PDB file of C-alpha atoms and ligand atoms in Angstrom:
ATOM      1  CA  UNK A   7       2.320  26.221 -21.270  1.00 75.00           C
ATOM      2  CA  UNK A   8       0.897  22.830 -20.264  1.00 76.00           C
ATOM      3  CA  UNK A   9      -2.878  22.831 -20.785  1.00 76.00           C
ATOM      4  CA  UNK A  10      -3.347  20.721 -17.645  1.00 84.00           C
ATOM      5  CA  UNK A  11      -1.933  23.375 -15.345  1.00 90.00           C
ATOM      6  CA  UNK A  12      -3.919  24.123 -12.219  1.00 96.00           C
ATOM      7  CA  UNK A  13      -4.637  27.845 -12.460  1.00 98.00           C
ATOM      8  CA  UNK A  14      -5.146  29.866  -9.259  1.00 98.00           C
ATOM      9  CA  UNK A  15      -8.514  31.612  -9.062  1.00 98.00           C
ATOM     10  CA  UNK A  16      -7.218  34.600  -7.123  1.00 98.00           C
ATOM     11  CA  UNK A  17      -3.660  35.909  -7.406  1.00 98.00           C
ATOM     12  CA  UNK A  18      -2.144  38.737  -5.375  1.00 98.00           C
ATOM     13  CA  UNK A  19       0.997  40.556  -6.498  1.00 98.00           C
ATOM     14  CA  UNK A  20       3.352  42.731  -4.456  1.00 98.00           C
ATOM     15  CA  UNK A  21       4.872  44.783  -7.258  1.00 98.00           C
ATOM     16  CA  UNK A  22       8.294  45.573  -5.815  1.00 98.00           C
ATOM     17  CA  UNK A  23      11.526  46.813  -7.339  1.00 98.00           C
ATOM     18  CA  UNK A  24      10.581  49.890  -9.390  1.00 98.00           C
ATOM     19  CA  UNK A  25      13.048  52.095  -7.531  1.00 97.00           C
ATOM     20  CA  UNK A  26      15.987  49.717  -7.980  1.00 98.00           C
ATOM     21  CA  UNK A  27      15.091  49.190 -11.629  1.00 98.00           C
ATOM     22  CA  UNK A  28      15.469  52.949 -12.184  1.00 98.00           C
ATOM     23  CA  UNK A  29      18.628  53.272 -10.065  1.00 98.00           C
ATOM     24  CA  UNK A  30      20.280  50.505 -12.111  1.00 98.00           C
ATOM     25  CA  UNK A  31      19.711  52.709 -15.146  1.00 98.00           C
ATOM     26  CA  UNK A  32      21.017  55.849 -13.457  1.00 98.00           C
ATOM     27  CA  UNK A  33      17.524  57.357 -13.387  1.00 98.00           C
ATOM     28  CA  UNK A  34      15.259  58.788 -10.716  1.00 96.00           C
ATOM     29  CA  UNK A  35      12.898  56.464  -8.858  1.00 96.00           C
ATOM     30  CA  UNK A  36       9.866  57.980 -10.607  1.00 96.00           C
ATOM     31  CA  UNK A  37      11.245  56.624 -13.886  1.00 97.00           C
ATOM     32  CA  UNK A  38      10.916  53.157 -12.367  1.00 98.00           C
ATOM     33  CA  UNK A  39       7.366  53.812 -11.212  1.00 98.00           C
ATOM     34  CA  UNK A  40       6.468  54.866 -14.753  1.00 97.00           C
ATOM     35  CA  UNK A  41       7.940  51.636 -16.108  1.00 98.00           C
ATOM     36  CA  UNK A  42       6.148  49.696 -13.364  1.00 98.00           C
ATOM     37  CA  UNK A  43       2.896  51.347 -14.213  1.00 97.00           C
ATOM     38  CA  UNK A  44       3.351  50.460 -17.884  1.00 96.00           C
ATOM     39  CA  UNK A  45       3.819  46.839 -16.861  1.00 97.00           C
ATOM     40  CA  UNK A  46       0.454  46.584 -15.107  1.00 96.00           C
ATOM     41  CA  UNK A  47      -1.766  45.978 -18.131  1.00 93.00           C
ATOM     42  CA  UNK A  48       0.621  43.472 -19.682  1.00 95.00           C
ATOM     43  CA  UNK A  49       0.353  41.320 -16.541  1.00 97.00           C
ATOM     44  CA  UNK A  50      -3.382  41.928 -16.022  1.00 95.00           C
ATOM     45  CA  UNK A  51      -4.079  40.820 -19.600  1.00 94.00           C
ATOM     46  CA  UNK A  52      -1.868  37.771 -19.384  1.00 96.00           C
ATOM     47  CA  UNK A  53      -3.204  36.650 -15.990  1.00 97.00           C
ATOM     48  CA  UNK A  54      -6.812  36.870 -17.177  1.00 96.00           C
ATOM     49  CA  UNK A  55      -5.963  35.122 -20.460  1.00 95.00           C
ATOM     50  CA  UNK A  56      -4.465  32.291 -18.438  1.00 97.00           C
ATOM     51  CA  UNK A  57      -7.715  31.877 -16.513  1.00 97.00           C
ATOM     52  CA  UNK A  58      -7.100  33.831 -13.311  1.00 98.00           C
ATOM     53  CA  UNK A  59     -10.415  35.310 -12.129  1.00 97.00           C
ATOM     54  CA  UNK A  60      -9.290  37.897  -9.587  1.00 98.00           C
ATOM     55  CA  UNK A  61      -6.013  39.759  -9.538  1.00 98.00           C
ATOM     56  CA  UNK A  62      -5.131  41.892  -6.524  1.00 98.00           C
ATOM     57  CA  UNK A  63      -2.244  44.331  -6.992  1.00 98.00           C
ATOM     58  CA  UNK A  64      -0.501  46.128  -4.152  1.00 98.00           C
ATOM     59  CA  UNK A  65      -0.035  49.616  -5.605  1.00 97.00           C
ATOM     60  CA  UNK A  66       0.377  51.811  -2.525  1.00 96.00           C
ATOM     61  CA  UNK A  67       0.661  50.723   1.081  1.00 95.00           C
ATOM     62  CA  UNK A  68      -0.425  52.769   4.064  1.00 94.00           C
ATOM     63  CA  UNK A  69       3.309  53.015   4.902  1.00 94.00           C
ATOM     64  CA  UNK A  70       4.227  54.467   1.484  1.00 95.00           C
ATOM     65  CA  UNK A  71       3.166  57.992   2.567  1.00 97.00           C
ATOM     66  CA  UNK A  72       6.507  58.161   4.389  1.00 96.00           C
ATOM     67  CA  UNK A  73       8.352  58.355   1.045  1.00 96.00           C
ATOM     68  CA  UNK A  74       9.558  61.738  -0.285  1.00 95.00           C
ATOM     69  CA  UNK A  75       6.642  63.942  -1.379  1.00 96.00           C
ATOM     70  CA  UNK A  76       7.886  63.993  -4.980  1.00 95.00           C
ATOM     71  CA  UNK A  77       7.685  60.191  -5.150  1.00 96.00           C
ATOM     72  CA  UNK A  78       4.251  59.999  -3.498  1.00 97.00           C
ATOM     73  CA  UNK A  79       2.967  62.676  -5.907  1.00 96.00           C
ATOM     74  CA  UNK A  80       4.295  60.734  -8.889  1.00 97.00           C
ATOM     75  CA  UNK A  81       2.672  57.485  -7.731  1.00 97.00           C
ATOM     76  CA  UNK A  82      -0.644  59.277  -7.225  1.00 97.00           C
ATOM     77  CA  UNK A  83      -0.345  60.854 -10.677  1.00 97.00           C
ATOM     78  CA  UNK A  84       0.285  57.443 -12.263  1.00 97.00           C
ATOM     79  CA  UNK A  85      -2.674  55.917 -10.452  1.00 97.00           C
ATOM     80  CA  UNK A  86      -4.911  58.748 -11.583  1.00 96.00           C
ATOM     81  CA  UNK A  87      -3.811  58.313 -15.209  1.00 95.00           C
ATOM     82  CA  UNK A  88      -4.390  54.565 -14.941  1.00 95.00           C
ATOM     83  CA  UNK A  89      -7.894  54.894 -13.519  1.00 94.00           C
ATOM     84  CA  UNK A  90      -8.805  57.576 -16.047  1.00 93.00           C
ATOM     85  CA  UNK A  91      -7.904  55.274 -18.930  1.00 90.00           C
ATOM     86  CA  UNK A  92      -9.414  52.216 -17.316  1.00 83.00           C
ATOM     87  CA  UNK A  93     -12.995  52.666 -18.417  1.00 71.00           C
ATOM     88  CA  UNK A  94     -12.224  52.703 -22.131  1.00 73.00           C
ATOM     89  CA  UNK A  95     -10.250  49.477 -21.877  1.00 71.00           C
ATOM     90  CA  UNK A  96     -12.789  47.840 -19.654  1.00 61.00           C
ATOM     91  CA  UNK A  97     -15.569  48.124 -22.175  1.00 58.00           C
ATOM     92  CA  UNK A  98     -13.791  45.685 -24.394  1.00 67.00           C
ATOM     93  CA  UNK A  99     -12.112  43.605 -21.725  1.00 76.00           C
ATOM     94  CA  UNK A 100     -15.016  43.083 -19.325  1.00 88.00           C
ATOM     95  CA  UNK A 101     -13.013  43.684 -16.182  1.00 93.00           C
ATOM     96  CA  UNK A 102     -14.561  44.785 -12.941  1.00 95.00           C
ATOM     97  CA  UNK A 103     -12.432  47.300 -11.072  1.00 95.00           C
ATOM     98  CA  UNK A 104     -12.334  47.327  -7.305  1.00 97.00           C
ATOM     99  CA  UNK A 105     -10.073  49.428  -5.126  1.00 97.00           C
ATOM    100  CA  UNK A 106      -9.367  48.384  -1.562  1.00 98.00           C
ATOM    101  CA  UNK A 107      -7.871  50.551   1.149  1.00 98.00           C
ATOM    102  CA  UNK A 108      -8.578  53.686   3.135  1.00 97.00           C
ATOM    103  CA  UNK A 109      -9.754  56.199   0.540  1.00 96.00           C
ATOM    104  CA  UNK A 110     -10.080  59.026   3.067  1.00 96.00           C
ATOM    105  CA  UNK A 111      -6.460  60.150   2.626  1.00 94.00           C
ATOM    106  CA  UNK A 112      -6.561  60.240  -1.177  1.00 96.00           C
ATOM    107  CA  UNK A 113      -7.264  63.424  -3.068  1.00 95.00           C
ATOM    108  CA  UNK A 114     -10.968  63.837  -3.930  1.00 97.00           C
ATOM    109  CA  UNK A 115     -10.329  63.870  -7.681  1.00 95.00           C
ATOM    110  CA  UNK A 116      -8.734  60.404  -7.614  1.00 96.00           C
ATOM    111  CA  UNK A 117     -11.482  59.080  -5.344  1.00 97.00           C
ATOM    112  CA  UNK A 118     -14.100  60.392  -7.772  1.00 97.00           C
ATOM    113  CA  UNK A 119     -12.511  58.610 -10.749  1.00 95.00           C
ATOM    114  CA  UNK A 120     -12.133  55.402  -8.740  1.00 96.00           C
ATOM    115  CA  UNK A 121     -15.772  55.515  -7.643  1.00 96.00           C
ATOM    116  CA  UNK A 122     -16.926  56.103 -11.216  1.00 94.00           C
ATOM    117  CA  UNK A 123     -14.829  53.174 -12.484  1.00 93.00           C
ATOM    118  CA  UNK A 124     -16.098  50.883  -9.741  1.00 95.00           C
ATOM    119  CA  UNK A 125     -19.711  51.854 -10.331  1.00 94.00           C
ATOM    120  CA  UNK A 126     -19.459  51.492 -14.114  1.00 92.00           C
ATOM    121  CA  UNK A 127     -17.927  48.023 -13.892  1.00 92.00           C
ATOM    122  CA  UNK A 128     -19.660  46.501 -10.882  1.00 93.00           C
ATOM    123  CA  UNK A 129     -21.938  44.345 -13.059  1.00 93.00           C
ATOM    124  CA  UNK A 130     -18.995  42.640 -14.783  1.00 92.00           C
ATOM    125  CA  UNK A 131     -18.284  39.187 -13.442  1.00 91.00           C
ATOM    126  CA  UNK A 132     -15.662  37.547 -15.695  1.00 92.00           C
ATOM    127  CA  UNK A 133     -12.636  39.152 -14.094  1.00 96.00           C
ATOM    128  CA  UNK A 134     -11.912  41.390 -11.132  1.00 97.00           C
ATOM    129  CA  UNK A 135      -8.934  43.700 -10.932  1.00 96.00           C
ATOM    130  CA  UNK A 136      -8.566  44.669  -7.296  1.00 97.00           C
ATOM    131  CA  UNK A 137      -6.031  47.399  -6.622  1.00 97.00           C
ATOM    132  CA  UNK A 138      -4.802  48.043  -3.083  1.00 98.00           C
ATOM    133  CA  UNK A 139      -4.188  51.722  -2.394  1.00 98.00           C
ATOM    134  CA  UNK A 140      -3.445  53.170   1.030  1.00 97.00           C
ATOM    135  CA  UNK A 141      -3.970  49.599   2.106  1.00 97.00           C
ATOM    136  CA  UNK A 142      -2.630  47.839   5.188  1.00 97.00           C
ATOM    137  CA  UNK A 143      -3.683  44.403   6.295  1.00 98.00           C
ATOM    138  CA  UNK A 144      -3.557  45.112  10.021  1.00 97.00           C
ATOM    139  CA  UNK A 145      -5.833  48.124   9.798  1.00 97.00           C
ATOM    140  CA  UNK A 146      -8.149  46.134   7.517  1.00 98.00           C
ATOM    141  CA  UNK A 147      -8.463  43.453  10.214  1.00 98.00           C
ATOM    142  CA  UNK A 148      -9.092  46.094  12.901  1.00 98.00           C
ATOM    143  CA  UNK A 149     -11.745  47.669  10.666  1.00 98.00           C
ATOM    144  CA  UNK A 150     -13.467  44.303  10.194  1.00 98.00           C
ATOM    145  CA  UNK A 151     -13.491  43.569  13.927  1.00 98.00           C
ATOM    146  CA  UNK A 152     -14.833  47.038  14.727  1.00 98.00           C
ATOM    147  CA  UNK A 153     -17.643  46.579  12.205  1.00 98.00           C
ATOM    148  CA  UNK A 154     -18.674  43.346  13.900  1.00 98.00           C
ATOM    149  CA  UNK A 155     -18.579  45.001  17.329  1.00 98.00           C
ATOM    150  CA  UNK A 156     -20.574  48.003  16.106  1.00 98.00           C
ATOM    151  CA  UNK A 157     -23.242  45.612  14.833  1.00 98.00           C
ATOM    152  CA  UNK A 158     -23.258  43.835  18.206  1.00 98.00           C
ATOM    153  CA  UNK A 159     -22.030  40.630  16.569  1.00 98.00           C
ATOM    154  CA  UNK A 160     -19.699  38.023  17.956  1.00 98.00           C
ATOM    155  CA  UNK A 161     -16.174  38.230  16.529  1.00 98.00           C
ATOM    156  CA  UNK A 162     -15.580  35.010  14.576  1.00 98.00           C
ATOM    157  CA  UNK A 163     -13.153  33.995  11.813  1.00 98.00           C
ATOM    158  CA  UNK A 164     -15.986  33.909   9.317  1.00 97.00           C
ATOM    159  CA  UNK A 165     -17.271  37.267  10.549  1.00 98.00           C
ATOM    160  CA  UNK A 166     -13.862  38.850  10.021  1.00 98.00           C
ATOM    161  CA  UNK A 167     -13.542  37.333   6.525  1.00 98.00           C
ATOM    162  CA  UNK A 168     -16.941  38.691   5.589  1.00 98.00           C
ATOM    163  CA  UNK A 169     -15.939  42.197   6.605  1.00 98.00           C
ATOM    164  CA  UNK A 170     -12.587  42.415   4.847  1.00 98.00           C
ATOM    165  CA  UNK A 171     -12.386  44.416   1.619  1.00 98.00           C
ATOM    166  CA  UNK A 172     -11.963  41.149  -0.252  1.00 97.00           C
ATOM    167  CA  UNK A 173     -15.097  39.482   1.173  1.00 97.00           C
ATOM    168  CA  UNK A 174     -16.592  39.001  -2.293  1.00 95.00           C
ATOM    169  CA  UNK A 175     -13.424  37.751  -3.937  1.00 95.00           C
ATOM    170  CA  UNK A 176     -12.239  35.042  -1.588  1.00 94.00           C
ATOM    171  CA  UNK A 177      -8.728  34.364  -0.449  1.00 97.00           C
ATOM    172  CA  UNK A 178      -5.717  34.530  -2.762  1.00 98.00           C
ATOM    173  CA  UNK A 179      -4.529  31.091  -3.857  1.00 98.00           C
ATOM    174  CA  UNK A 180      -1.167  32.523  -4.833  1.00 98.00           C
ATOM    175  CA  UNK A 181       0.743  35.602  -3.672  1.00 98.00           C
ATOM    176  CA  UNK A 182       3.672  36.704  -5.831  1.00 98.00           C
ATOM    177  CA  UNK A 183       6.317  39.173  -4.707  1.00 98.00           C
ATOM    178  CA  UNK A 184       8.766  40.578  -7.219  1.00 98.00           C
ATOM    179  CA  UNK A 185      11.992  42.410  -6.370  1.00 98.00           C
ATOM    180  CA  UNK A 186      13.743  39.875  -4.167  1.00 98.00           C
ATOM    181  CA  UNK A 187      12.445  40.684  -0.681  1.00 98.00           C
ATOM    182  CA  UNK A 188      11.014  37.751   1.259  1.00 98.00           C
ATOM    183  CA  UNK A 189       8.145  39.302   3.200  1.00 97.00           C
ATOM    184  CA  UNK A 190       4.461  40.169   2.964  1.00 97.00           C
ATOM    185  CA  UNK A 191       4.734  43.842   4.013  1.00 97.00           C
ATOM    186  CA  UNK A 192       1.241  44.026   5.503  1.00 97.00           C
ATOM    187  CA  UNK A 193      -0.441  42.622   2.362  1.00 98.00           C
ATOM    188  CA  UNK A 194      -3.486  40.336   2.761  1.00 98.00           C
ATOM    189  CA  UNK A 195      -2.144  38.692   5.913  1.00 98.00           C
ATOM    190  CA  UNK A 196      -5.542  37.421   7.048  1.00 98.00           C
ATOM    191  CA  UNK A 197      -6.657  36.267   3.605  1.00 98.00           C
ATOM    192  CA  UNK A 198      -3.202  34.849   2.881  1.00 98.00           C
ATOM    193  CA  UNK A 199      -3.133  32.358   5.758  1.00 97.00           C
ATOM    194  CA  UNK A 200      -3.040  29.432   3.314  1.00 96.00           C
ATOM    195  CA  UNK A 201      -1.890  31.172   0.157  1.00 98.00           C
ATOM    196  CA  UNK A 202       0.989  29.701  -1.751  1.00 98.00           C
ATOM    197  CA  UNK A 203       3.864  32.183  -1.846  1.00 98.00           C
ATOM    198  CA  UNK A 204       6.133  32.823  -4.822  1.00 98.00           C
ATOM    199  CA  UNK A 205       9.136  35.108  -4.581  1.00 98.00           C
ATOM    200  CA  UNK A 206      11.305  36.183  -7.486  1.00 98.00           C
ATOM    201  CA  UNK A 207      14.332  38.470  -7.749  1.00 98.00           C
ATOM    202  CA  UNK A 208      12.969  39.891 -10.997  1.00 98.00           C
ATOM    203  CA  UNK A 209      12.159  43.594 -10.541  1.00 98.00           C
ATOM    204  CA  UNK A 210       8.536  44.549 -11.247  1.00 98.00           C
ATOM    205  CA  UNK A 211       9.105  46.440 -14.537  1.00 98.00           C
ATOM    206  CA  UNK A 212      10.893  43.319 -15.874  1.00 98.00           C
ATOM    207  CA  UNK A 213       8.247  40.874 -14.650  1.00 98.00           C
ATOM    208  CA  UNK A 214       6.762  39.876 -18.007  1.00 98.00           C
ATOM    209  CA  UNK A 215       4.394  37.183 -19.302  1.00 98.00           C
ATOM    210  CA  UNK A 216       7.100  34.507 -19.144  1.00 98.00           C
ATOM    211  CA  UNK A 217       7.823  35.353 -15.501  1.00 98.00           C
ATOM    212  CA  UNK A 218       4.129  35.138 -14.633  1.00 98.00           C
ATOM    213  CA  UNK A 219       3.991  31.756 -16.362  1.00 98.00           C
ATOM    214  CA  UNK A 220       6.865  30.583 -14.148  1.00 98.00           C
ATOM    215  CA  UNK A 221       4.898  31.599 -11.054  1.00 98.00           C
ATOM    216  CA  UNK A 222       1.778  29.837 -12.367  1.00 98.00           C
ATOM    217  CA  UNK A 223       3.760  26.676 -13.140  1.00 97.00           C
ATOM    218  CA  UNK A 224       5.247  26.732  -9.656  1.00 98.00           C
ATOM    219  CA  UNK A 225       1.754  27.071  -8.158  1.00 98.00           C
ATOM    220  CA  UNK A 226       0.503  24.198 -10.270  1.00 97.00           C
ATOM    221  CA  UNK A 227       3.150  21.890  -8.809  1.00 95.00           C
ATOM    222  CA  UNK A 228       2.317  22.692  -5.188  1.00 94.00           C
ATOM    223  CA  UNK A 229       0.322  20.319  -2.999  1.00 89.00           C
ATOM    224  CA  UNK A 230      -2.102  22.432  -0.990  1.00 82.00           C
ATOM    225  CA  UNK A 231      -3.060  20.716   2.237  1.00 85.00           C
ATOM    226  CA  UNK A 232      -4.596  23.576   4.229  1.00 86.00           C
ATOM    227  CA  UNK A 233      -3.135  22.162   7.445  1.00 86.00           C
ATOM    228  CA  UNK A 234      -4.384  18.660   6.746  1.00 86.00           C
ATOM    229  CA  UNK A 235      -2.223  15.692   5.695  1.00 82.00           C
TER     230      UNK A 235
HETATM  231  C1  FPP B  30       7.524  49.107  -5.112  1.00 66.26           C
HETATM  232  O1  FPP B  30       8.728  49.484  -5.693  1.00 66.26           O
HETATM  233  C2  FPP B  30       6.414  49.663  -5.833  1.00 66.26           C
HETATM  234  C3  FPP B  30       5.556  50.585  -5.336  1.00 66.26           C
HETATM  235  C4  FPP B  30       5.660  51.146  -3.984  1.00 66.26           C
HETATM  236  C5  FPP B  30       4.453  51.099  -6.145  1.00 66.26           C
HETATM  237  C6  FPP B  30       3.814  50.171  -7.121  1.00 66.26           C
HETATM  238  C7  FPP B  30       3.222  51.032  -8.142  1.00 66.26           C
HETATM  239  C8  FPP B  30       3.206  50.814  -9.467  1.00 66.26           C
HETATM  240  C9  FPP B  30       3.664  49.563 -10.077  1.00 66.26           C
HETATM  241  C10 FPP B  30       2.728  51.871 -10.415  1.00 66.26           C
HETATM  242  C11 FPP B  30       1.307  52.313 -10.298  1.00 66.26           C
HETATM  243  C12 FPP B  30       0.319  51.233 -10.199  1.00 66.26           C
HETATM  244  C13 FPP B  30      -0.792  51.091 -10.971  1.00 66.26           C
HETATM  245  C14 FPP B  30      -1.808  50.057 -10.614  1.00 66.26           C
HETATM  246  C15 FPP B  30      -1.044  51.913 -12.157  1.00 66.26           C
HETATM  247  P1  FPP B  30       9.786  50.245  -4.804  1.00 66.26           P
HETATM  248  O2  FPP B  30       9.677  51.691  -5.097  1.00 66.26           O
HETATM  249  O3  FPP B  30       9.620  49.890  -3.361  1.00 66.26           O
HETATM  250  O4  FPP B  30      11.114  49.661  -5.381  1.00 66.26           O
HETATM  251  P2  FPP B  30      12.468  49.420  -4.599  1.00 66.26           P
HETATM  252  O5  FPP B  30      12.188  48.339  -3.577  1.00 66.26           O
HETATM  253  O6  FPP B  30      13.385  48.964  -5.678  1.00 66.26           O
HETATM  254  O7  FPP B  30      12.854  50.721  -3.984  1.00 66.26           O
END
């Protein structure tokens, strides 16, 4: 890749297409979620090697509870396995883990592992891996506004930004969606007001280093004007 590429500081990814990836192979959807889960570290490693500072991954939306119980259980199992293994990897990779979303609906054992991971890595500053679980952008905005009101503060744009889960990490410069759909699905809608968007038909388990490089190259060519001329 060109060494002069402009690398986004914060990248968000909507990891879509696991189910279709499995169906194409005549397998159950959980097979696709397993493959998708195995793809996470490959992309995390590559993004951070390329110079991305913060990577936000949409792992489970607040709407995903409506899926069949078997599928929800499998996704929760994969997340638990991922977070359990995270600490060992983190020691050598210096990645801070953050999880954003409403934790109150998750099982206490997953919440405990997440809290331990977050606590153990909160001093790391090189890279942040932010995983959205039971996350929805609209409820995040409502939460931020309610916090301001509860503190008797005026509701301002800055005030809302400062009370979003991502307050510390800033807004995503680039949002990638795999799997061919052209929508944001309630993902970082406030933070993403000026994000560059990149959509690809490639299904998440097939989204490899080369595909991420294509998204980064596309970002590098964009002229960001933030509403100005
Ligand atoms: C969308 O594919 C994907 C999800 C709803 C879950 C994303 C989860 C993972 C990649 C695995 C676990 C994550 C981590 C961080 C370990 P879909 O099921 O909507 O696919 P479809 O659109 O083809 O049906």
